[in-house]
Amino acid sequence: MWLKPEEVLLKNALRLWVTHKSNQYFILQRRRGHGDGAAKFTGRLVGALDAVLDSNARVAPFRILLQVPGSQVYSSIACGATMKEILQHWEWLEQNLLHTLSVFDNKEDIANFVKGKVKGLIAEETSSRLAEQEEDPEKFREGLVKFESRFNFPEAEKLITFYSCCCWKGRVPRQGWLYLSINHLCFYSFFLGKELKLVIPWVEVQKLERASNVLMADVIMVYTHGKEREFSMFLDINEVFRIMEQLADVTVRRLLDNEVFELDQNLQQPTQITKRDLEARSQKEFFRAMFKLPRIERLHDVVDCSLWTPFSRCHTPGRMYTSDSYLCFASKEDGVCNVILPLKEVVSVEKMEDTSLLPNPIIISIRQQMAFQFIELKDRESLVNGLLQRLQQMNTSTVCPRNRDLVFGKEGFSNMNILVNQDVEDGNEKEKLPTNAEALMTSFHHTGTGNLDTGMTREQIKERLWMDHFAEYGRTVCMFRTEKIRKLVAMGIPESLRGELWLIFSDAVTDLATHPGYYSKLVDESMGKSCVVTEEIERDLHRSLPEHPAFQNETGIAALRRVLTAYAHRNPKIGYCQSMNILTSVLLLYAKEEEAFWLLVAVCERMLPDYFNHRVLGAQVDQSIFEELIHERLPELAEHITDLSTLASISLSWFLTLFISIMPLQSSVNVVDCFFFDGIKVIFQIGLAVLDATAVELCSSKDDGQALMILSRFLEHVRNEESPLPQTGNVHSLLNNEQELYPVTDIADLIRDSYEKFGNSSVEQIEHLRCKHRIRVLQSHEETTKQNVLRVVAPDVSFLHEDLEDLFDMFKREHFISRYWEGISSLVERHDPRRPYAEHYKIDSRQFTALFKLCSPWPWGSHTEVLAERMFRLLDENQDHLIEFKSFAWCLDIIYHGEMNEKIKLLYRLHIPPGEISGS
């Protein structure tokens, strides 16, 4: 552990200690008689002499000393009971301090810096032993008092946590304290008689990343507009960076992303956020992304355990997650085994006898006559009681067990219509609009003429493989999901099983089972109504897979219309976005109409969050991630194509459509198969595989147009020779400009390569990257808004562009300062990205007065507030008690640059209505 630095006279202890490691500034020593094979008598003698000659040596048999060159006085800064423990401290010193000390010219500064850093680490180490810093009231209260006195924020500015660290100023580190609050990142240092205060609003952070500099191997970089700050020498840099990312993400989205962002219940009041809430949010988002579950799911328990896997005849170690409606399991080794158990399907939860072979076991039985055995569960009583309580709440479900068996039965989903029809009959509802009872492919399944027998035989072989797999691993949403099933999916799901497995992999089947009659009700309520959304849908209906016979027919068009309109009615926040029609048309080919609707719900609301909205924010975030992955995985290509935004013009459609209409339909459905099983990571890895396959041509391309042509031509020639469907595409497209055959790529080979070369990205890594890039994308939108506002305002004022930018930044900052400590409802009123650019930010009278005092060249006095109040009323033309930036810039422009008669006219108008009111 780290020690409060105390001086040690090394001369008196040379015989008692053996130097194990040393460098210019530090010495690692081992006490004689420990670890050197010496006799017990020697160890006892040395121990006794230690106690007499050097009282500090009684702490532990290993220690680290700070040595100031040229001095016989050393300072003990760390000790350890084992070599492993002391080596951890030694490695930290080497990585974080050793190279830094060379920047100091004064030896006393070196000693003061190291001692100050160690004292900070001791304070942080003490608090970090607790699960939550607030659980140590005295320690946290002490930090809170210092935070409030040093930065003078309003009481509502909640401090989340604080850390000892260094902030770099050039090549010189400043030792101090980093304070993380709900709206600000703050740093305070008092070193060598100099005070340093740094305040960075989270809403101004453009990028957070971990990097290295000349002196430090691991630093946290905080980028704002035109500035960057470096922080290092944390006791646990992983924890610090994780909390900083979460705070930046929550605050930036809360203030800049009101269109789609919905805060968790415990984060809706910023003044109530704690460090534990942020860590819980991070874990919950990973859980929902990992198992593709609804956003409303609340995570209750995360427990290490082992699950009996009959196919491997052993217990597989992993982690159990329980939420409101699900119990899930993920193996520690990625891909070995995942299980999703909707609590609707659980029949019983039973504790078994605790034995040495089966410690703390429970058995969970489900309706399909399957049971799952979990062992090595800590706090088993609490876990079981929680599960039983939630199971009891499930008894109010509207779907009876008999009907639920139909939905999840081994025969697939052939009886779903019985469930819906029975619900209609039992409820004596009014007559519903007719919906398709079968997938469109059953009516419009035209197979190719070539190699028909071979193609069907391949389908039959695939079906047989899947039936064998179902027999061993299960056929419902509760199946064991392993690497074996991933390989089967990568080969392409048989046409006859595709719709069923899409429902299972996405868990849309659970929504389908628990909402009988819901889709029919939506169709009945939404059809026949005319609005902007329905007009957009009508425009796109005939652009959806026009080459497929199902959508050359009113049957397919009508089904597509009903599904899209019903979804827009269900989720008006999304409504309808382009590319939803393409995706839905493919879903209708392989699933019944109601099933296709719930598949669309799963994709839009769970699997592709924030993709389908006004700004397609989620897709832009993933595009930004894709660019980073290109730099990381395909560096030669990234070096050639310096502006990767060029690729975004074509790759954005890959993400929005899942390669549907980008590749031939027979190939793209195989991509959709993998997407429903593995999620968005499949689109990333297939996109990288496409770029890898065309890298040589792309690197030799001369311009952006040629590069885009290369990619389009490659994707057009990704074929699926095993598909029983007819091969689409123009035969002449197989020829290049020299009338030579263009090489065809098999979709199975492309998918296999994508998994082998680029398939190692985990859900956790992707969620981390999304958090990182979401901040960048939102700030990029803010910069675009700023430039558009300036472009509108600039022609009407005489300010220089730089001065106008500074004014806008001040105006925006004042807007956000008032938003920091107010409720969510006011945020939605004040900042809506769908508004015209000039109306994004507005300020009220109090804020205007503060800015007027700051910016006005007129002398201050008792009249200043009166003038500001009257000026605000004059500018508030629509009398909503808010003004926008254009009005603010206009009044300052007259004050600074206006002709004398314009200034007099302005002052005159301030003394007549609406500027002047009674009593002013």
PDB file of C-alpha atoms in Angstrom, residues 426-574:
ATOM      1  CA  ASP A 426     -64.102 -14.072 -27.530  1.00  0.00           C
ATOM      2  CA  GLY A 427     -64.106 -10.288 -27.269  1.00  0.00           C
ATOM      3  CA  ASN A 428     -67.008  -9.847 -29.719  1.00  0.00           C
ATOM      4  CA  GLU A 429     -65.000  -7.078 -31.364  1.00  0.00           C
ATOM      5  CA  LYS A 430     -66.135  -5.268 -34.449  1.00  0.00           C
ATOM      6  CA  GLU A 431     -65.031  -6.569 -37.813  1.00  0.00           C
ATOM      7  CA  LYS A 432     -61.334  -5.986 -38.450  1.00  0.00           C
ATOM      8  CA  LEU A 433     -59.617  -5.084 -41.695  1.00  0.00           C
ATOM      9  CA  PRO A 434     -58.267  -8.249 -43.345  1.00  0.00           C
ATOM     10  CA  THR A 435     -54.547  -8.939 -42.931  1.00  0.00           C
ATOM     11  CA  ASN A 436     -52.300 -11.470 -44.600  1.00  0.00           C
ATOM     12  CA  ALA A 437     -52.384 -14.818 -42.821  1.00  0.00           C
ATOM     13  CA  GLU A 438     -49.281 -16.115 -44.631  1.00  0.00           C
ATOM     14  CA  ALA A 439     -45.863 -14.807 -45.555  1.00  0.00           C
ATOM     15  CA  LEU A 440     -45.846 -13.350 -49.067  1.00  0.00           C
ATOM     16  CA  MET A 441     -43.172 -15.818 -50.137  1.00  0.00           C
ATOM     17  CA  THR A 442     -45.683 -18.658 -49.883  1.00  0.00           C
ATOM     18  CA  SER A 443     -47.817 -17.030 -52.581  1.00  0.00           C
ATOM     19  CA  PHE A 444     -45.055 -15.481 -54.690  1.00  0.00           C
ATOM     20  CA  HIS A 445     -42.328 -18.107 -54.434  1.00  0.00           C
ATOM     21  CA  HIS A 446     -40.932 -18.434 -57.934  1.00  0.00           C
ATOM     22  CA  THR A 447     -37.830 -20.587 -57.981  1.00  0.00           C
ATOM     23  CA  GLY A 448     -35.084 -20.291 -60.540  1.00  0.00           C
ATOM     24  CA  THR A 449     -35.061 -22.540 -63.546  1.00  0.00           C
ATOM     25  CA  GLY A 450     -31.405 -23.472 -63.448  1.00  0.00           C
ATOM     26  CA  ASN A 451     -30.086 -26.186 -61.145  1.00  0.00           C
ATOM     27  CA  LEU A 452     -33.518 -26.564 -59.568  1.00  0.00           C
ATOM     28  CA  ASP A 453     -32.943 -30.056 -58.196  1.00  0.00           C
ATOM     29  CA  THR A 454     -29.535 -29.171 -56.825  1.00  0.00           C
ATOM     30  CA  GLY A 455     -30.866 -26.032 -55.186  1.00  0.00           C
ATOM     31  CA  MET A 456     -33.749 -27.838 -53.511  1.00  0.00           C
ATOM     32  CA  THR A 457     -31.438 -30.572 -52.347  1.00  0.00           C
ATOM     33  CA  ARG A 458     -29.216 -28.021 -50.661  1.00  0.00           C
ATOM     34  CA  GLU A 459     -32.260 -26.542 -48.967  1.00  0.00           C
ATOM     35  CA  GLN A 460     -33.280 -29.962 -47.741  1.00  0.00           C
ATOM     36  CA  ILE A 461     -29.789 -30.588 -46.369  1.00  0.00           C
ATOM     37  CA  LYS A 462     -29.928 -27.284 -44.474  1.00  0.00           C
ATOM     38  CA  GLU A 463     -33.365 -28.099 -43.115  1.00  0.00           C
ATOM     39  CA  ARG A 464     -32.138 -31.473 -41.883  1.00  0.00           C
ATOM     40  CA  LEU A 465     -29.174 -29.838 -40.138  1.00  0.00           C
ATOM     41  CA  TRP A 466     -31.500 -27.389 -38.422  1.00  0.00           C
ATOM     42  CA  MET A 467     -33.894 -30.126 -37.319  1.00  0.00           C
ATOM     43  CA  ASP A 468     -30.996 -32.025 -35.765  1.00  0.00           C
ATOM     44  CA  HIS A 469     -29.905 -28.828 -34.039  1.00  0.00           C
ATOM     45  CA  PHE A 470     -33.403 -28.151 -32.699  1.00  0.00           C
ATOM     46  CA  ALA A 471     -33.550 -31.647 -31.228  1.00  0.00           C
ATOM     47  CA  GLU A 472     -30.388 -31.037 -29.186  1.00  0.00           C
ATOM     48  CA  TYR A 473     -30.463 -27.298 -28.419  1.00  0.00           C
ATOM     49  CA  GLY A 474     -34.180 -26.410 -28.479  1.00  0.00           C
ATOM     50  CA  ARG A 475     -36.436 -24.655 -30.978  1.00  0.00           C
ATOM     51  CA  THR A 476     -37.922 -21.785 -29.002  1.00  0.00           C
ATOM     52  CA  VAL A 477     -36.658 -18.449 -27.761  1.00  0.00           C
ATOM     53  CA  CYS A 478     -35.277 -20.407 -24.786  1.00  0.00           C
ATOM     54  CA  MET A 479     -32.837 -22.387 -26.956  1.00  0.00           C
ATOM     55  CA  PHE A 480     -29.125 -22.686 -26.191  1.00  0.00           C
ATOM     56  CA  ARG A 481     -27.386 -20.169 -28.473  1.00  0.00           C
ATOM     57  CA  THR A 482     -23.892 -21.395 -29.272  1.00  0.00           C
ATOM     58  CA  GLU A 483     -21.105 -21.049 -31.805  1.00  0.00           C
ATOM     59  CA  LYS A 484     -22.620 -24.000 -33.674  1.00  0.00           C
ATOM     60  CA  ILE A 485     -25.852 -22.125 -34.360  1.00  0.00           C
ATOM     61  CA  ARG A 486     -23.848 -19.097 -35.491  1.00  0.00           C
ATOM     62  CA  LYS A 487     -22.169 -21.256 -38.129  1.00  0.00           C
ATOM     63  CA  LEU A 488     -25.534 -22.597 -39.276  1.00  0.00           C
ATOM     64  CA  VAL A 489     -26.880 -19.056 -39.574  1.00  0.00           C
ATOM     65  CA  ALA A 490     -23.810 -17.958 -41.536  1.00  0.00           C
ATOM     66  CA  MET A 491     -24.524 -20.709 -44.078  1.00  0.00           C
ATOM     67  CA  GLY A 492     -27.954 -19.163 -44.675  1.00  0.00           C
ATOM     68  CA  ILE A 493     -31.225 -20.096 -42.985  1.00  0.00           C
ATOM     69  CA  PRO A 494     -33.508 -22.341 -45.092  1.00  0.00           C
ATOM     70  CA  GLU A 495     -36.356 -20.475 -46.754  1.00  0.00           C
ATOM     71  CA  SER A 496     -38.952 -22.498 -44.833  1.00  0.00           C
ATOM     72  CA  LEU A 497     -37.462 -21.582 -41.415  1.00  0.00           C
ATOM     73  CA  ARG A 498     -36.314 -18.025 -42.011  1.00  0.00           C
ATOM     74  CA  GLY A 499     -39.350 -16.181 -40.651  1.00  0.00           C
ATOM     75  CA  GLU A 500     -39.613 -18.418 -37.591  1.00  0.00           C
ATOM     76  CA  LEU A 501     -35.945 -18.004 -36.664  1.00  0.00           C
ATOM     77  CA  TRP A 502     -35.981 -14.243 -37.221  1.00  0.00           C
ATOM     78  CA  LEU A 503     -38.807 -14.054 -34.673  1.00  0.00           C
ATOM     79  CA  ILE A 504     -36.876 -16.215 -32.197  1.00  0.00           C
ATOM     80  CA  PHE A 505     -33.491 -14.498 -32.553  1.00  0.00           C
ATOM     81  CA  SER A 506     -34.992 -11.003 -32.205  1.00  0.00           C
ATOM     82  CA  ASP A 507     -37.394 -12.151 -29.450  1.00  0.00           C
ATOM     83  CA  ALA A 508     -40.203 -10.523 -31.409  1.00  0.00           C
ATOM     84  CA  VAL A 509     -42.020 -13.784 -30.716  1.00  0.00           C
ATOM     85  CA  THR A 510     -42.472 -12.733 -27.081  1.00  0.00           C
ATOM     86  CA  ASP A 511     -44.089  -9.438 -28.084  1.00  0.00           C
ATOM     87  CA  LEU A 512     -46.291 -11.342 -30.514  1.00  0.00           C
ATOM     88  CA  ALA A 513     -47.448 -13.736 -27.800  1.00  0.00           C
ATOM     89  CA  THR A 514     -48.100 -11.106 -25.160  1.00  0.00           C
ATOM     90  CA  HIS A 515     -50.043  -8.654 -27.359  1.00  0.00           C
ATOM     91  CA  PRO A 516     -52.862 -10.613 -29.024  1.00  0.00           C
ATOM     92  CA  GLY A 517     -55.098  -8.425 -31.158  1.00  0.00           C
ATOM     93  CA  TYR A 518     -52.818  -5.388 -30.735  1.00  0.00           C
ATOM     94  CA  TYR A 519     -51.755  -5.199 -34.384  1.00  0.00           C
ATOM     95  CA  SER A 520     -55.307  -5.598 -35.689  1.00  0.00           C
ATOM     96  CA  LYS A 521     -56.406  -2.764 -33.412  1.00  0.00           C
ATOM     97  CA  LEU A 522     -53.597  -0.506 -34.703  1.00  0.00           C
ATOM     98  CA  VAL A 523     -54.514  -1.271 -38.308  1.00  0.00           C
ATOM     99  CA  ASP A 524     -58.161  -0.502 -37.637  1.00  0.00           C
ATOM    100  CA  GLU A 525     -57.306   2.819 -35.919  1.00  0.00           C
ATOM    101  CA  SER A 526     -54.698   4.037 -38.403  1.00  0.00           C
ATOM    102  CA  MET A 527     -55.939   3.033 -41.861  1.00  0.00           C
ATOM    103  CA  GLY A 528     -57.898   5.609 -43.861  1.00  0.00           C
ATOM    104  CA  LYS A 529     -56.371   8.580 -42.059  1.00  0.00           C
ATOM    105  CA  SER A 530     -54.383  11.094 -44.092  1.00  0.00           C
ATOM    106  CA  CYS A 531     -51.388  13.011 -42.778  1.00  0.00           C
ATOM    107  CA  VAL A 532     -47.808  13.852 -43.738  1.00  0.00           C
ATOM    108  CA  VAL A 533     -46.594  10.408 -42.630  1.00  0.00           C
ATOM    109  CA  THR A 534     -49.163   8.481 -44.671  1.00  0.00           C
ATOM    110  CA  GLU A 535     -48.329  10.615 -47.709  1.00  0.00           C
ATOM    111  CA  GLU A 536     -44.638   9.732 -47.334  1.00  0.00           C
ATOM    112  CA  ILE A 537     -45.536   6.049 -46.997  1.00  0.00           C
ATOM    113  CA  GLU A 538     -47.677   6.145 -50.139  1.00  0.00           C
ATOM    114  CA  ARG A 539     -44.828   7.718 -52.121  1.00  0.00           C
ATOM    115  CA  ASP A 540     -42.437   4.920 -51.157  1.00  0.00           C
ATOM    116  CA  LEU A 541     -44.733   1.895 -51.438  1.00  0.00           C
ATOM    117  CA  HIS A 542     -43.959   1.191 -55.082  1.00  0.00           C
ATOM    118  CA  ARG A 543     -40.216   1.755 -54.555  1.00  0.00           C
ATOM    119  CA  SER A 544     -39.993  -1.212 -52.192  1.00  0.00           C
ATOM    120  CA  LEU A 545     -38.419  -4.228 -53.907  1.00  0.00           C
ATOM    121  CA  PRO A 546     -40.126  -3.364 -57.214  1.00  0.00           C
ATOM    122  CA  GLU A 547     -38.328  -6.270 -58.891  1.00  0.00           C
ATOM    123  CA  HIS A 548     -40.083  -8.845 -56.679  1.00  0.00           C
ATOM    124  CA  PRO A 549     -43.477 -10.096 -57.904  1.00  0.00           C
ATOM    125  CA  ALA A 550     -44.985  -9.792 -54.410  1.00  0.00           C
ATOM    126  CA  PHE A 551     -44.713  -5.999 -54.692  1.00  0.00           C
ATOM    127  CA  GLN A 552     -45.925  -5.830 -58.253  1.00  0.00           C
ATOM    128  CA  ASN A 553     -49.245  -6.914 -56.793  1.00  0.00           C
ATOM    129  CA  GLU A 554     -51.800  -5.094 -54.649  1.00  0.00           C
ATOM    130  CA  THR A 555     -51.642  -7.902 -52.054  1.00  0.00           C
ATOM    131  CA  GLY A 556     -48.036  -7.096 -51.157  1.00  0.00           C
ATOM    132  CA  ILE A 557     -48.477  -3.322 -51.470  1.00  0.00           C
ATOM    133  CA  ALA A 558     -51.533  -3.367 -49.188  1.00  0.00           C
ATOM    134  CA  ALA A 559     -49.736  -5.447 -46.541  1.00  0.00           C
ATOM    135  CA  LEU A 560     -46.742  -3.094 -46.644  1.00  0.00           C
ATOM    136  CA  ARG A 561     -49.053  -0.090 -46.300  1.00  0.00           C
ATOM    137  CA  ARG A 562     -50.802  -1.588 -43.270  1.00  0.00           C
ATOM    138  CA  VAL A 563     -47.584  -2.505 -41.427  1.00  0.00           C
ATOM    139  CA  LEU A 564     -45.890   0.860 -41.998  1.00  0.00           C
ATOM    140  CA  THR A 565     -48.999   2.858 -41.116  1.00  0.00           C
ATOM    141  CA  ALA A 566     -49.668   0.785 -38.002  1.00  0.00           C
ATOM    142  CA  TYR A 567     -46.096   1.279 -36.816  1.00  0.00           C
ATOM    143  CA  ALA A 568     -46.256   5.031 -37.417  1.00  0.00           C
ATOM    144  CA  HIS A 569     -49.442   5.077 -35.347  1.00  0.00           C
ATOM    145  CA  ARG A 570     -47.785   3.046 -32.580  1.00  0.00           C
ATOM    146  CA  ASN A 571     -44.637   5.156 -32.434  1.00  0.00           C
ATOM    147  CA  PRO A 572     -45.308   8.725 -33.632  1.00  0.00           C
ATOM    148  CA  LYS A 573     -41.895   9.818 -32.339  1.00  0.00           C
ATOM    149  CA  ILE A 574     -40.357   7.777 -35.167  1.00  0.00           C
TER     150      ILE A 574
END
